[in-house]
């Protein structure tokens, strides 16, 4: 056991399977009594968006159209045959009684997992603070993240 | 040097190049005298499958068709021009006397690298324990992984 | 805070957005007074190439044609609609006064971030030492990387 009891992730990917893996590890760690902080950056921000179109300018709208936010809209990174991938993945998880992304995110919040949003990515991608779910613990930059990470015994980039 | 001597990976990706990188780091660490544990989850499970079709149900068969298991069937994540990618990569590795995936996996096993399979991913993807190679050290969930990781000085998500 | 003050990354990906994230975290950590080492391997090597074609043999030329080196040629991993992706990303970063990849790399070098190239990947991909930018701190293998990583409080695979 390390000299501290904290886990910190960078959630960079917006792929459903990776966000799923991140949330599974996060809730497992929190349930084991560890402090957990997740730093959502770039495409990962989708996981903590409200589900609205993002951005107001033309470029922001283009990205918004491609990446409509909200955790239920995230696609899987693999076997996406004609858009069936996501439905297939959901059905498999349901058949097997594995919880979905939304339930996992709620569980993480219940277990006091801290959710931080990357300020710079929000600026670049034209995502406003009000576009994020209310449970977000705060906005951070690279310096804030590295402080969290240097206090953690487990650090992952997902 | 940290206060411990252990390395733990999550091998999430099934891309040949990433599995290759994971095994290179794992064998390097083990050869340096460190304890190494690899936690294979999602697509990463392909690396420790026997090479048989996975799953018995319809959905499992579909995924099986796309992801026929076994480490020699893994494709590279990049430059996959018409399926040539894997052969090209293999040829280059051979020309350069770099060992292949199977040899690397055998080396890892010889060096006592622990190979764990993610129980939940196996359920979702309909992979049974007998589909995995015999050298797998055991099945684990998120809680088991996080315990391994919190005891490790190096943690990577690959 | 861990018992050491060092960060080490594996930069495996050659996708612009991931290299960008790696450099942001690296410069943030270095600016916070931490020691930072980046180990560029596989596609990540593009970030520290001079911008020349890589490789001399036929296979090397094929890869060179696909992966012309140099940090300004790296494409984004997502929203690459017909090659517009990179230009779009650059424009957004410029509009928002976010620095580009080249400036970030220069900043990292100014802050004494160590840049290591993976010897084995260079062999496989036919990249010579003179193809790399002069600021590269040295070549390393897996054993060298794992030593760096085991001395670090933050370890990421990007």
Short mmCIF file of C-alpha atoms in Angstrom, two decimals:
data_model
loop_
_atom_site.label_atom_id
_atom_site.label_comp_id
_atom_site.label_asym_id
_atom_site.label_seq_id
_atom_site.Cartn_x
_atom_site.Cartn_y
_atom_site.Cartn_z
CA UNK A 1 0.00 0.00 0.00
CA UNK A 2 1.31 3.42 -0.91
CA UNK A 3 1.58 6.24 1.57
CA UNK A 4 -1.69 7.68 0.35
CA UNK A 5 -5.12 6.55 -0.51
CA UNK A 6 -6.11 8.48 -3.56
CA UNK A 7 -6.83 7.67 -7.20
CA UNK A 8 -6.88 10.20 -10.03
CA UNK A 9 -7.87 9.75 -13.65
CA UNK A 10 -7.61 11.86 -16.74
CA UNK A 11 -10.69 10.98 -18.79
CA UNK A 12 -9.62 12.14 -22.25
CA UNK A 13 -11.64 9.73 -24.38
CA UNK A 14 -15.31 10.15 -25.15
CA UNK A 15 -15.74 6.53 -26.28
CA UNK A 16 -18.49 4.78 -24.35
CA UNK A 17 -16.42 1.72 -23.54
CA UNK A 18 -13.54 3.78 -22.13
CA UNK A 19 -15.83 6.06 -20.11
CA UNK A 20 -17.51 2.89 -18.85
CA UNK A 21 -14.15 1.41 -17.79
CA UNK A 22 -13.19 4.68 -16.11
CA UNK A 23 -16.44 4.77 -14.11
CA UNK A 24 -16.17 1.10 -13.13
CA UNK A 25 -12.66 1.64 -11.75
CA UNK A 26 -13.71 4.91 -10.10
CA UNK A 27 -16.70 3.40 -8.31
CA UNK A 28 -14.69 0.29 -7.34
CA UNK A 29 -11.98 2.48 -5.82
CA UNK A 30 -14.49 4.72 -4.01
CA UNK A 31 -16.35 1.68 -2.68
CA UNK A 32 -13.00 0.39 -1.37
CA UNK A 33 -12.67 3.57 0.68
CA UNK A 34 -10.26 5.47 -1.58
CA UNK A 35 -10.59 9.12 -2.54
CA UNK A 36 -11.22 9.41 -6.28
CA UNK A 37 -10.93 12.40 -8.59
CA UNK A 38 -11.71 12.32 -12.30
CA UNK A 39 -10.43 15.07 -14.58
CA UNK A 40 -12.57 15.22 -17.74
CA UNK A 41 -10.80 16.77 -20.68
CA UNK A 42 -11.28 16.97 -24.47
CA UNK A 43 -13.76 14.31 -25.67
CA UNK A 44 -14.18 13.05 -22.12
CA UNK A 45 -16.15 16.19 -21.32
CA UNK A 46 -19.11 14.59 -23.10
CA UNK A 47 -19.57 12.33 -20.12
CA UNK A 48 -20.42 15.24 -17.82
CA UNK A 49 -22.42 17.38 -20.25
CA UNK A 50 -26.15 17.90 -19.83
CA UNK A 51 -27.06 16.50 -23.22
CA UNK A 52 -27.49 19.84 -24.95
CA UNK A 53 -25.80 20.99 -28.11
CA UNK A 54 -22.43 22.49 -27.22
CA UNK A 55 -20.99 25.79 -28.35
CA UNK A 56 -22.55 28.81 -29.90
CA UNK A 57 -20.19 29.80 -32.72
CA UNK A 58 -20.11 28.03 -36.07
CA UNK A 59 -17.15 25.81 -35.18
CA UNK A 60 -18.65 25.01 -31.82
CA UNK A 61 -21.91 24.03 -33.51
CA UNK A 62 -20.10 21.73 -35.95
CA UNK A 63 -18.43 19.95 -33.06
CA UNK A 64 -21.69 20.00 -31.18
CA UNK A 65 -23.43 18.27 -34.06
CA UNK A 66 -20.80 15.57 -34.05
CA UNK A 67 -20.49 15.32 -30.32
CA UNK A 68 -23.90 16.05 -28.86
CA UNK A 69 -23.07 15.93 -25.20
CA UNK A 70 -24.53 13.85 -22.44
CA UNK A 71 -23.46 10.44 -21.29
CA UNK A 72 -26.26 8.57 -23.05
CA UNK A 73 -25.06 9.76 -26.45
CA UNK A 74 -21.51 8.46 -26.27
CA UNK A 75 -20.66 5.83 -28.90
CA UNK A 76 -18.44 2.79 -28.43
CA UNK A 77 -14.91 3.03 -29.82
CA UNK A 78 -15.15 -0.34 -31.55
CA UNK A 79 -17.66 -2.48 -33.49
CA UNK A 80 -19.79 0.50 -34.45
CA UNK A 81 -21.30 -1.20 -37.49
CA UNK A 82 -23.61 1.46 -38.90
CA UNK A 83 -24.47 2.92 -35.54
CA UNK A 84 -25.73 -0.37 -34.13
CA UNK A 85 -22.78 -0.60 -31.77
CA UNK A 86 -24.21 1.45 -28.97
CA UNK A 87 -27.59 -0.28 -28.90
CA UNK A 88 -25.86 -3.65 -29.03
CA UNK A 89 -23.59 -2.76 -26.16
CA UNK A 90 -26.55 -1.51 -24.10
CA UNK A 91 -28.54 -4.65 -24.80
CA UNK A 92 -25.64 -6.86 -23.79
CA UNK A 93 -25.13 -4.93 -20.59
CA UNK A 94 -28.85 -5.18 -19.83
CA UNK A 95 -29.04 -8.90 -20.63
CA UNK A 96 -26.14 -9.44 -18.27
CA UNK A 97 -27.51 -7.10 -15.59
CA UNK A 98 -24.56 -4.79 -15.92
CA UNK A 99 -25.51 -1.21 -15.08
CA UNK A 100 -25.53 1.50 -17.75
CA UNK A 101 -23.42 4.64 -18.00
CA UNK A 102 -25.96 6.91 -16.33
CA UNK A 103 -26.40 4.61 -13.35
CA UNK A 104 -22.62 4.29 -13.05
CA UNK A 105 -22.20 8.06 -13.08
CA UNK A 106 -24.89 8.44 -10.42
CA UNK A 107 -23.21 5.75 -8.33
CA UNK A 108 -19.89 7.56 -8.65
CA UNK A 109 -21.52 10.80 -7.48
CA UNK A 110 -23.20 9.01 -4.57
CA UNK A 111 -19.83 7.58 -3.56
CA UNK A 112 -18.40 11.12 -3.53
CA UNK A 113 -16.15 10.68 -6.56
CA UNK A 114 -14.98 14.19 -7.51
CA UNK A 115 -15.70 15.22 -11.10
CA UNK A 116 -13.52 18.03 -12.46
CA UNK A 117 -13.84 19.63 -15.89
CA UNK A 118 -10.82 20.84 -17.86
CA UNK A 119 -11.12 24.61 -18.21
CA UNK A 120 -8.96 24.86 -21.33
CA UNK A 121 -10.80 22.14 -23.23
CA UNK A 122 -14.08 23.86 -22.38
CA UNK A 123 -12.76 27.10 -23.88
CA UNK A 124 -11.47 25.42 -27.04
CA UNK A 125 -14.61 23.35 -27.54
CA UNK A 126 -16.98 26.20 -26.57
CA UNK A 127 -18.57 24.35 -23.67
CA UNK A 128 -19.93 26.62 -20.94
CA UNK A 129 -20.12 25.79 -17.24
CA UNK A 130 -23.92 25.67 -17.46
CA UNK A 131 -23.63 22.95 -20.13
CA UNK A 132 -22.19 20.62 -17.49
CA UNK A 133 -24.19 18.56 -15.04
CA UNK A 134 -24.68 20.21 -11.65
CA UNK A 135 -22.69 17.56 -9.80
CA UNK A 136 -19.39 18.72 -11.33
CA UNK A 137 -17.09 19.59 -8.42
CA UNK A 138 -15.27 22.36 -10.24
CA UNK A 139 -13.14 23.47 -13.17
CA UNK A 140 -9.39 22.90 -13.22
CA UNK A 141 -6.39 23.43 -15.48
CA UNK A 142 -3.31 21.30 -16.00
CA UNK A 143 -1.68 22.62 -12.81
CA UNK A 144 -4.71 21.64 -10.73
CA UNK A 145 -4.75 18.19 -12.24
CA UNK A 146 -1.04 17.58 -11.68
CA UNK A 147 -1.45 18.54 -8.01
CA UNK A 148 -4.25 15.97 -7.65
CA UNK A 149 -2.19 13.36 -9.48
CA UNK A 150 0.97 13.90 -7.45
CA UNK A 151 -1.05 13.22 -4.29
CA UNK A 152 -2.43 9.97 -5.74
CA UNK A 153 -1.12 6.43 -5.53
CA UNK A 154 -2.94 5.39 -8.71
CA UNK A 155 -2.89 7.62 -11.81
CA UNK A 156 -4.43 6.66 -15.14
CA UNK A 157 -4.94 8.36 -18.51
CA UNK A 158 -8.06 6.96 -20.13
CA UNK B 1 12.49 4.57 -6.14
CA UNK B 2 9.06 4.27 -4.61
CA UNK B 3 8.37 2.37 -1.45
CA UNK B 4 7.27 -0.63 -3.45
CA UNK B 5 8.38 -2.60 -6.40
CA UNK B 6 5.25 -3.41 -8.33
CA UNK B 7 3.81 -2.47 -11.70
CA UNK B 8 0.16 -2.89 -12.71
CA UNK B 9 -1.48 -2.34 -16.07
CA UNK B 10 -5.04 -2.23 -17.26
CA UNK B 11 -4.92 -3.67 -20.79
CA UNK B 12 -8.16 -2.32 -22.24
CA UNK B 13 -7.18 -2.10 -25.90
CA UNK B 14 -7.12 -5.07 -28.26
CA UNK B 15 -4.97 -3.27 -30.84
CA UNK B 16 -1.84 -5.21 -31.69
CA UNK B 17 0.49 -2.27 -31.28
CA UNK B 18 -0.86 -1.39 -27.83
CA UNK B 19 -0.82 -5.00 -26.62
CA UNK B 20 2.72 -5.17 -27.95
CA UNK B 21 3.72 -2.04 -26.01
CA UNK B 22 2.06 -3.41 -22.87
CA UNK B 23 3.96 -6.70 -23.13
CA UNK B 24 7.27 -4.97 -23.83
CA UNK B 25 6.90 -2.80 -20.72
CA UNK B 26 5.70 -5.78 -18.68
CA UNK B 27 8.63 -8.00 -19.64
CA UNK B 28 11.11 -5.14 -19.18
CA UNK B 29 9.76 -4.52 -15.68
CA UNK B 30 9.75 -8.20 -14.77
CA UNK B 31 13.30 -8.62 -16.11
CA UNK B 32 14.30 -5.67 -13.89
CA UNK B 33 13.06 -7.61 -10.87
CA UNK B 34 9.72 -5.89 -10.41
CA UNK B 35 6.43 -7.67 -9.71
CA UNK B 36 4.07 -7.17 -12.64
CA UNK B 37 0.33 -7.70 -12.90
CA UNK B 38 -1.72 -7.16 -16.06
CA UNK B 39 -5.48 -6.80 -15.85
CA UNK B 40 -7.04 -7.64 -19.24
CA UNK B 41 -10.43 -6.04 -19.77
CA UNK B 42 -12.79 -5.37 -22.69
CA UNK B 43 -10.95 -5.71 -26.02
CA UNK B 44 -7.72 -6.49 -24.21
CA UNK B 45 -9.16 -9.91 -23.35
CA UNK B 46 -8.36 -10.99 -26.93
CA UNK B 47 -4.70 -11.14 -25.97
CA UNK B 48 -5.30 -13.98 -23.51
CA UNK B 49 -7.94 -15.94 -25.42
CA UNK B 50 -7.20 -19.33 -26.90
CA UNK B 51 -8.00 -18.35 -30.47
CA UNK B 52 -11.45 -19.85 -30.53
CA UNK B 53 -14.67 -18.10 -31.37
CA UNK B 54 -16.00 -16.42 -28.28
CA UNK B 55 -19.53 -16.52 -26.93
CA UNK B 56 -22.42 -18.81 -27.57
CA UNK B 57 -25.44 -16.53 -27.89
CA UNK B 58 -26.22 -14.56 -31.03
CA UNK B 59 -24.69 -11.33 -29.76
CA UNK B 60 -21.65 -13.17 -28.52
CA UNK B 61 -21.24 -14.80 -31.93
CA UNK B 62 -21.43 -11.45 -33.68
CA UNK B 63 -18.70 -10.07 -31.46
CA UNK B 64 -16.82 -13.34 -31.84
CA UNK B 65 -16.90 -12.97 -35.61
CA UNK B 66 -15.46 -9.50 -35.34
CA UNK B 67 -13.03 -10.26 -32.57
CA UNK B 68 -11.89 -13.84 -33.04
CA UNK B 69 -9.72 -14.19 -29.99
CA UNK B 70 -6.13 -15.19 -29.67
CA UNK B 71 -3.10 -12.98 -29.73
CA UNK B 72 -2.11 -13.79 -33.32
CA UNK B 73 -5.39 -12.36 -34.63
CA UNK B 74 -5.09 -8.90 -33.14
CA UNK B 75 -4.89 -6.10 -35.71
CA UNK B 76 -2.82 -2.93 -35.46
CA UNK B 77 -4.66 0.24 -34.48
CA UNK B 78 -3.12 2.26 -37.29
CA UNK B 79 -2.08 1.88 -40.96
CA UNK B 80 -4.45 -1.03 -41.56
CA UNK B 81 -4.62 -0.49 -45.33
CA UNK B 82 -6.99 -3.22 -46.49
CA UNK B 83 -5.90 -5.68 -43.84
CA UNK B 84 -2.25 -5.54 -44.87
CA UNK B 85 -1.32 -3.73 -41.68
CA UNK B 86 -0.84 -6.77 -39.51
CA UNK B 87 1.28 -8.68 -42.01
CA UNK B 88 3.37 -5.59 -42.62
CA UNK B 89 3.92 -5.06 -38.94
CA UNK B 90 4.90 -8.69 -38.48
CA UNK B 91 7.30 -8.57 -41.41
CA UNK B 92 8.95 -5.44 -40.08
CA UNK B 93 9.33 -6.94 -36.64
CA UNK B 94 10.82 -10.07 -38.16
CA UNK B 95 13.20 -8.18 -40.43
CA UNK B 96 14.38 -6.26 -37.40
CA UNK B 97 14.56 -9.34 -35.19
CA UNK B 98 11.92 -7.95 -32.86
CA UNK B 99 9.97 -10.78 -31.26
CA UNK B 100 6.28 -11.31 -32.06
CA UNK B 101 3.28 -11.10 -29.77
CA UNK B 102 3.18 -14.80 -28.97
CA UNK B 103 6.84 -14.94 -28.02
CA UNK B 104 6.40 -11.81 -25.91
CA UNK B 105 3.43 -13.31 -24.09
CA UNK B 106 5.40 -16.52 -23.44
CA UNK B 107 8.33 -14.47 -22.16
CA UNK B 108 6.01 -12.58 -19.83
CA UNK B 109 4.65 -15.87 -18.48
CA UNK B 110 8.18 -17.24 -18.04
CA UNK B 111 9.10 -14.09 -16.09
CA UNK B 112 6.11 -14.70 -13.80
CA UNK B 113 4.06 -11.72 -14.97
CA UNK B 114 0.57 -12.21 -13.53
CA UNK B 115 -2.26 -12.21 -16.10
CA UNK B 116 -5.72 -11.42 -14.71
CA UNK B 117 -8.95 -11.42 -16.70
CA UNK B 118 -11.78 -8.95 -15.99
CA UNK B 119 -14.78 -10.97 -14.80
CA UNK B 120 -17.37 -8.39 -15.78
CA UNK B 121 -16.05 -7.94 -19.33
CA UNK B 122 -16.07 -11.71 -19.75
CA UNK B 123 -19.75 -11.80 -18.74
CA UNK B 124 -20.71 -8.94 -21.06
CA UNK B 125 -18.74 -10.32 -24.00
CA UNK B 126 -19.74 -13.94 -23.35
CA UNK B 127 -16.21 -15.21 -22.87
CA UNK B 128 -15.93 -18.27 -20.63
CA UNK B 129 -12.99 -19.15 -18.42
CA UNK B 130 -12.16 -22.13 -20.66
CA UNK B 131 -11.80 -19.71 -23.61
CA UNK B 132 -8.77 -18.19 -21.92
CA UNK B 133 -5.24 -19.55 -22.09
CA UNK B 134 -4.30 -21.81 -19.17
CA UNK B 135 -1.63 -19.45 -17.89
CA UNK B 136 -4.20 -16.87 -16.75
CA UNK B 137 -3.60 -16.33 -13.02
CA UNK B 138 -7.24 -15.69 -12.19
CA UNK B 139 -10.36 -13.60 -12.70
CA UNK B 140 -10.82 -10.24 -10.96
CA UNK B 141 -13.28 -7.38 -10.78
CA UNK B 142 -12.72 -3.66 -10.38
CA UNK B 143 -12.12 -3.99 -6.64
CA UNK B 144 -9.41 -6.60 -7.17
CA UNK B 145 -7.72 -4.44 -9.76
CA UNK B 146 -7.76 -1.31 -7.61
CA UNK B 147 -6.15 -3.23 -4.76
CA UNK B 148 -3.34 -4.36 -7.10
CA UNK B 149 -2.97 -0.82 -8.44
CA UNK B 150 -2.86 0.84 -5.04
CA UNK B 151 0.07 -1.41 -4.13
CA UNK B 152 1.96 -0.49 -7.30
CA UNK B 153 4.46 2.27 -7.96
CA UNK B 154 3.71 2.30 -11.69
CA UNK B 155 0.09 2.18 -12.96
CA UNK B 156 -0.85 2.44 -16.62
CA UNK B 157 -4.10 2.21 -18.62
CA UNK B 158 -3.29 0.88 -22.06
CA UNK C 1 2.29 14.19 -1.81
CA UNK C 2 4.33 11.14 -2.71
CA UNK C 3 7.90 10.65 -1.59
CA UNK C 4 9.16 11.90 -4.93
CA UNK C 5 8.55 14.70 -7.30
CA UNK C 6 8.70 13.19 -10.73
CA UNK C 7 6.25 12.58 -13.57
CA UNK C 8 6.80 10.16 -16.43
CA UNK C 9 4.70 9.59 -19.54
CA UNK C 10 4.69 7.02 -22.27
CA UNK C 11 3.59 8.91 -25.38
CA UNK C 12 2.44 6.06 -27.61
CA UNK C 13 -0.19 7.87 -29.65
CA UNK C 14 0.59 10.11 -32.60
CA UNK C 15 -2.84 11.74 -32.58
CA UNK C 16 -2.61 15.49 -32.32
CA UNK C 17 -5.12 15.81 -29.51
CA UNK C 18 -3.37 13.23 -27.35
CA UNK C 19 0.10 14.68 -27.98
CA UNK C 20 -1.42 18.06 -27.13
CA UNK C 21 -2.83 16.72 -23.84
CA UNK C 22 0.53 15.08 -23.03
CA UNK C 23 2.42 18.33 -23.60
CA UNK C 24 -0.10 20.37 -21.59
CA UNK C 25 0.26 18.05 -18.60
CA UNK C 26 4.05 17.91 -19.04
CA UNK C 27 4.47 21.69 -19.12
CA UNK C 28 2.02 22.13 -16.23
CA UNK C 29 3.99 19.66 -14.13
CA UNK C 30 7.34 21.20 -15.05
CA UNK C 31 6.03 24.69 -14.28
CA UNK C 32 4.93 23.37 -10.88
CA UNK C 33 8.54 22.39 -10.16
CA UNK C 34 8.28 18.68 -10.91
CA UNK C 35 10.81 16.69 -12.92
CA UNK C 36 9.18 15.43 -16.12
CA UNK C 37 10.28 12.74 -18.54
CA UNK C 38 8.41 11.78 -21.70
CA UNK C 39 9.13 8.48 -23.42
CA UNK C 40 8.05 8.68 -27.08
CA UNK C 41 7.30 5.31 -28.61
CA UNK C 42 5.54 3.95 -31.73
CA UNK C 43 3.32 6.65 -33.30
CA UNK C 44 4.29 9.10 -30.58
CA UNK C 45 7.74 9.37 -32.18
CA UNK C 46 6.18 11.64 -34.81
CA UNK C 47 6.04 14.39 -32.22
CA UNK C 48 9.83 14.57 -31.96
CA UNK C 49 10.75 13.98 -35.61
CA UNK C 50 12.25 16.72 -37.75
CA UNK C 51 9.50 16.69 -40.34
CA UNK C 52 11.40 14.63 -42.89
CA UNK C 53 10.26 11.41 -44.48
CA UNK C 54 11.17 8.53 -42.22
CA UNK C 55 12.90 5.32 -43.17
CA UNK C 56 14.92 4.30 -46.15
CA UNK C 57 13.71 0.79 -47.04
CA UNK C 58 10.48 0.13 -48.88
CA UNK C 59 8.46 -0.60 -45.75
CA UNK C 60 9.92 2.42 -44.02
CA UNK C 61 8.96 4.59 -46.99
CA UNK C 62 5.39 3.29 -46.92
CA UNK C 63 5.09 4.18 -43.28
CA UNK C 64 6.89 7.44 -43.93
CA UNK C 65 4.34 8.31 -46.60
CA UNK C 66 1.53 7.69 -44.15
CA UNK C 67 3.22 9.21 -41.17
CA UNK C 68 5.37 12.05 -42.40
CA UNK C 69 7.03 13.06 -39.17
CA UNK C 70 7.18 16.38 -37.42
CA UNK C 71 4.78 17.75 -34.87
CA UNK C 72 2.95 20.05 -37.29
CA UNK C 73 1.81 17.08 -39.41
CA UNK C 74 0.04 15.15 -36.68
CA UNK C 75 -3.70 14.70 -37.25
CA UNK C 76 -6.42 14.74 -34.61
CA UNK C 77 -7.78 11.37 -33.53
CA UNK C 78 -11.38 12.45 -33.91
CA UNK C 79 -13.58 14.58 -36.21
CA UNK C 80 -11.18 14.22 -39.13
CA UNK C 81 -13.87 14.90 -41.76
CA UNK C 82 -11.94 14.70 -45.02
CA UNK C 83 -8.73 16.03 -43.53
CA UNK C 84 -10.32 19.25 -42.32
CA UNK C 85 -9.94 18.17 -38.71
CA UNK C 86 -6.45 19.43 -38.15
CA UNK C 87 -7.03 22.85 -39.69
CA UNK C 88 -10.24 23.20 -37.69
CA UNK C 89 -8.51 22.29 -34.47
CA UNK C 90 -5.71 24.77 -35.18
CA UNK C 91 -8.18 27.53 -35.98
CA UNK C 92 -10.09 26.90 -32.77
CA UNK C 93 -6.94 26.93 -30.72
CA UNK C 94 -5.86 30.17 -32.39
CA UNK C 95 -9.25 31.85 -31.96
CA UNK C 96 -9.10 30.95 -28.30
CA UNK C 97 -5.45 31.95 -27.90
CA UNK C 98 -4.46 28.44 -27.00
CA UNK C 99 -0.88 27.75 -28.04
CA UNK C 100 -0.09 25.27 -30.82
CA UNK C 101 1.84 22.01 -30.67
CA UNK C 102 5.16 23.52 -31.72
CA UNK C 103 4.99 26.26 -29.11
CA UNK C 104 4.02 23.70 -26.48
CA UNK C 105 6.96 21.48 -27.39
CA UNK C 106 9.31 24.47 -27.24
CA UNK C 107 7.87 25.43 -23.86
CA UNK C 108 8.41 21.89 -22.59
CA UNK C 109 12.03 22.01 -23.75
CA UNK C 110 12.53 25.43 -22.12
CA UNK C 111 11.14 24.01 -18.86
CA UNK C 112 13.68 21.19 -19.06
CA UNK C 113 11.20 18.40 -19.75
CA UNK C 114 13.25 15.36 -20.78
CA UNK C 115 12.33 13.87 -24.16
CA UNK C 116 13.36 10.24 -24.67
CA UNK C 117 12.91 8.23 -27.87
CA UNK C 118 12.13 4.51 -27.83
CA UNK C 119 15.08 2.71 -29.42
CA UNK C 120 13.11 -0.39 -30.43
CA UNK C 121 10.31 1.55 -32.13
CA UNK C 122 12.91 3.54 -34.04
CA UNK C 123 14.43 0.29 -35.32
CA UNK C 124 11.08 -1.20 -36.31
CA UNK C 125 9.88 1.99 -37.98
CA UNK C 126 13.26 2.76 -39.57
CA UNK C 127 13.67 6.12 -37.88
CA UNK C 128 17.30 7.20 -37.42
CA UNK C 129 18.62 9.33 -34.59
CA UNK C 130 19.31 12.18 -37.04
CA UNK C 131 15.60 12.16 -37.97
CA UNK C 132 14.77 13.37 -34.45
CA UNK C 133 14.89 16.95 -33.26
CA UNK C 134 18.17 17.94 -31.61
CA UNK C 135 16.55 18.52 -28.22
CA UNK C 136 15.90 14.81 -27.67
CA UNK C 137 17.63 13.89 -24.40
CA UNK C 138 18.49 10.36 -25.48
CA UNK C 139 17.33 6.94 -26.64
CA UNK C 140 15.96 4.38 -24.20
CA UNK C 141 14.47 0.88 -24.18
CA UNK C 142 11.79 -0.63 -22.01
CA UNK C 143 14.18 -1.14 -19.11
CA UNK C 144 15.22 2.51 -19.15
CA UNK C 145 11.60 3.62 -19.20
CA UNK C 146 10.56 1.37 -16.33
CA UNK C 147 13.39 2.75 -14.20
CA UNK C 148 12.16 6.32 -14.86
CA UNK C 149 8.59 5.27 -14.14
CA UNK C 150 9.38 3.48 -10.90
CA UNK C 151 10.98 6.70 -9.62
CA UNK C 152 7.90 8.75 -10.52
CA UNK C 153 4.84 9.61 -8.48
CA UNK C 154 2.70 10.14 -11.58
CA UNK C 155 2.82 7.66 -14.50
CA UNK C 156 0.61 7.89 -17.57
CA UNK C 157 0.30 5.98 -20.86
CA UNK C 158 -1.00 8.37 -23.51
#
